Amino acid sequence: MVKTSELTIAAIFAALTGIAAQFQMPVEIVPISLQTLFVLCAGGILGKKGGLSMIIYLFIGLIGVPVFAGSKGGVGVIMGPTGGYLIGFIFAAYVVGILIEKKKNILISMIIGTFVIYIFGVPWLCFFVGTVKKAFLVGMLPFIPGDLIKSFGACLITKEVRKYYSLE
Amino acid sequence: MIRYTMYIRKKSVLHSTDPRVKIILSLFLFTICIIFNDPLYIGSIFFSLLIFLRISGKIEIKKILSFLKPMLPFVIMIMLLWIILGSDKGNIIYQIWKLKIRDLNIKMAVAMGFRVLAMILSTFLLLMTTEQRDLVLALVKMKLPYEYGLTIAIALRYVPTLASLAVSITDAQKARGLELEKGNIIEKVKKYIPILVPLIVKSIKLAQELAIAIETRAFGKPNRTFYRDLKFKFRDIMFLFAAIVFFSLCIYLRIKGYGYLNI
């Protein structure tokens, strides 16, 4: 039986990620947003349940609530070029959660989580832009500096929030 | 003002149909879009879906198209990719430098464009005519564990609430002298921390209070009953039957080799 508070916090984090996705700067195909920062925080704060909250996030986006970057929602977004990143969120939050629960270094866990997002996002993007090289150039390289900063931010936020709420 | 739901309140046949039937119908239509790849077939599926939504759902076509509009860049991209990188079969109808435009690829591009639009439209059929809470209820009735149904419902309910919470926290910090626009990238990111930490902490507290409230209402006890319940009416069963017949007919046509271009 899952604890009730874990369920409600997973739900609330799904909603928060949706709101964070609206704060964004559009760059080429993949928008830079606070979305990934919340994905990492979900893993960092909720542990493995972060994966659940990302599944809920994708689901509410899927049924048309505008929770994806640029106030978009619906099946079309997941089928679109950035869909792989969205699916990567589930695994990223889960991986970060596992690492954090095993008391690994928070910053390194966050960076690993960021790369998990790429592992799903870039091959999916390949499918749309044609070549692997182009997918790397459009969908990964320009975002690495930003994502490293976001990993750092997620690490700081997780540490702060942990003072008020811990996994136990 | 952002709209948080796609539901459009109307009184129509489609609106009063059982959401479970609509979920199945949407899945059928989604599959039909995948199995055919002849532009003629997919195009007619797309237009008949539009007309079906207009007549049985009473939703204005203008409204449907306005929801489809954000997907247009993506559809155009797919079409261009098919025209440029499609197969080597078919006759060349136009050639610019090394770029050969073939008639078969254009046909496929049109088919793919309509396929994406028709797939999205088949989900609209469900989402524009079903309230979110009915959708979650239908999923629970279709054996989704109740806890997860509830989690989805809470997430849906709290998106607008947390959005306004985020705005008020941002305003409160700005009133205390926080300047979000100034500084280099790292400074800008650091400036989000005084907004995000209170937002997350406040949200977690909200969630914990909510959990207590839910538990006081005997959450997790077996044999739950529902205040709003779903029951199949005779019309729903007929509708489901018609959908199954239509779906099997499409599968039959496809197996016979209709509606598929071999490329």
Short mmCIF file of C-alpha atoms in Angstrom, two decimals, chain A residues 50-135:
data_model
loop_
_atom_site.label_atom_id
_atom_site.label_comp_id
_atom_site.label_asym_id
_atom_site.label_seq_id
_atom_site.Cartn_x
_atom_site.Cartn_y
_atom_site.Cartn_z
CA GLY A 50 9.43 10.95 -8.74
CA GLY A 51 8.96 8.52 -11.62
CA LEU A 52 5.30 8.14 -10.69
CA SER A 53 4.81 11.87 -10.57
CA MET A 54 6.30 12.20 -14.06
CA ILE A 55 3.97 9.50 -15.39
CA ILE A 56 1.07 11.51 -13.98
CA TYR A 57 2.54 14.66 -15.54
CA LEU A 58 2.72 13.05 -18.99
CA PHE A 59 -0.77 11.69 -18.56
CA ILE A 60 -2.38 15.02 -17.73
CA GLY A 61 -0.51 16.52 -20.68
CA LEU A 62 -1.71 13.68 -22.88
CA ILE A 63 -5.35 14.38 -22.12
CA GLY A 64 -4.97 17.96 -23.26
CA VAL A 65 -4.07 20.09 -20.23
CA PRO A 66 -1.50 22.65 -21.47
CA VAL A 67 1.33 21.50 -19.19
CA PHE A 68 4.07 20.99 -21.79
CA ALA A 69 6.54 23.70 -22.79
CA GLY A 70 4.86 26.66 -24.50
CA SER A 71 1.44 25.91 -22.98
CA LYS A 72 0.92 22.97 -25.27
CA GLY A 73 -0.84 19.75 -24.49
CA GLY A 74 -2.26 16.71 -26.22
CA VAL A 75 -1.15 13.59 -27.98
CA GLY A 76 0.48 15.61 -30.75
CA VAL A 77 3.22 16.91 -28.47
CA ILE A 78 4.30 13.43 -27.39
CA MET A 79 4.28 12.26 -31.01
CA GLY A 80 6.22 15.37 -32.01
CA PRO A 81 10.00 15.89 -32.19
CA THR A 82 10.38 16.63 -28.47
CA GLY A 83 8.35 13.62 -27.33
CA GLY A 84 11.44 11.59 -26.48
CA TYR A 85 12.54 14.10 -23.88
CA LEU A 86 9.14 13.89 -22.24
CA ILE A 87 9.38 10.11 -21.99
CA GLY A 88 12.92 10.51 -20.73
CA PHE A 89 11.56 12.58 -17.82
CA ILE A 90 9.97 9.48 -16.27
CA PHE A 91 13.24 7.57 -16.29
CA ALA A 92 15.32 10.59 -15.29
CA ALA A 93 13.21 11.24 -12.19
CA TYR A 94 13.29 7.54 -11.34
CA VAL A 95 17.07 7.24 -11.76
CA VAL A 96 17.72 10.39 -9.75
CA GLY A 97 15.37 9.05 -7.09
CA ILE A 98 17.22 5.75 -6.81
CA LEU A 99 20.61 7.47 -6.64
CA ILE A 100 19.41 9.89 -3.97
CA GLU A 101 17.84 7.12 -1.92
CA LYS A 102 21.20 5.37 -1.98
CA LYS A 103 22.70 8.59 -0.56
CA LYS A 104 24.87 9.32 -3.57
CA ASN A 105 26.21 12.83 -4.21
CA ILE A 106 23.22 15.00 -5.12
CA LEU A 107 24.92 17.08 -7.84
CA ILE A 108 26.29 14.02 -9.64
CA SER A 109 22.90 12.28 -9.45
CA MET A 110 21.30 15.33 -11.03
CA ILE A 111 23.83 15.39 -13.87
CA ILE A 112 23.27 11.68 -14.51
CA GLY A 113 19.53 12.39 -14.56
CA THR A 114 20.03 15.11 -17.17
CA PHE A 115 21.84 12.67 -19.41
CA VAL A 116 19.09 10.09 -18.99
CA ILE A 117 16.73 12.67 -20.53
CA TYR A 118 19.10 13.00 -23.51
CA ILE A 119 19.35 9.21 -23.89
CA PHE A 120 15.63 9.14 -24.67
CA GLY A 121 15.29 12.53 -26.32
CA VAL A 122 18.08 12.50 -28.89
CA PRO A 123 17.29 9.18 -30.66
CA TRP A 124 13.65 10.26 -30.90
CA LEU A 125 14.74 13.57 -32.40
CA CYS A 126 16.94 11.67 -34.90
CA PHE A 127 13.79 10.21 -36.30
CA PHE A 128 12.61 13.71 -37.19
CA VAL A 129 15.74 15.57 -38.22
CA GLY A 130 17.21 12.68 -40.19
CA THR A 131 20.77 12.17 -38.99
CA VAL A 132 22.30 11.40 -35.59
CA LYS A 133 24.82 14.22 -35.97
CA LYS A 134 22.14 16.78 -36.64
CA ALA A 135 20.10 15.54 -33.70
#
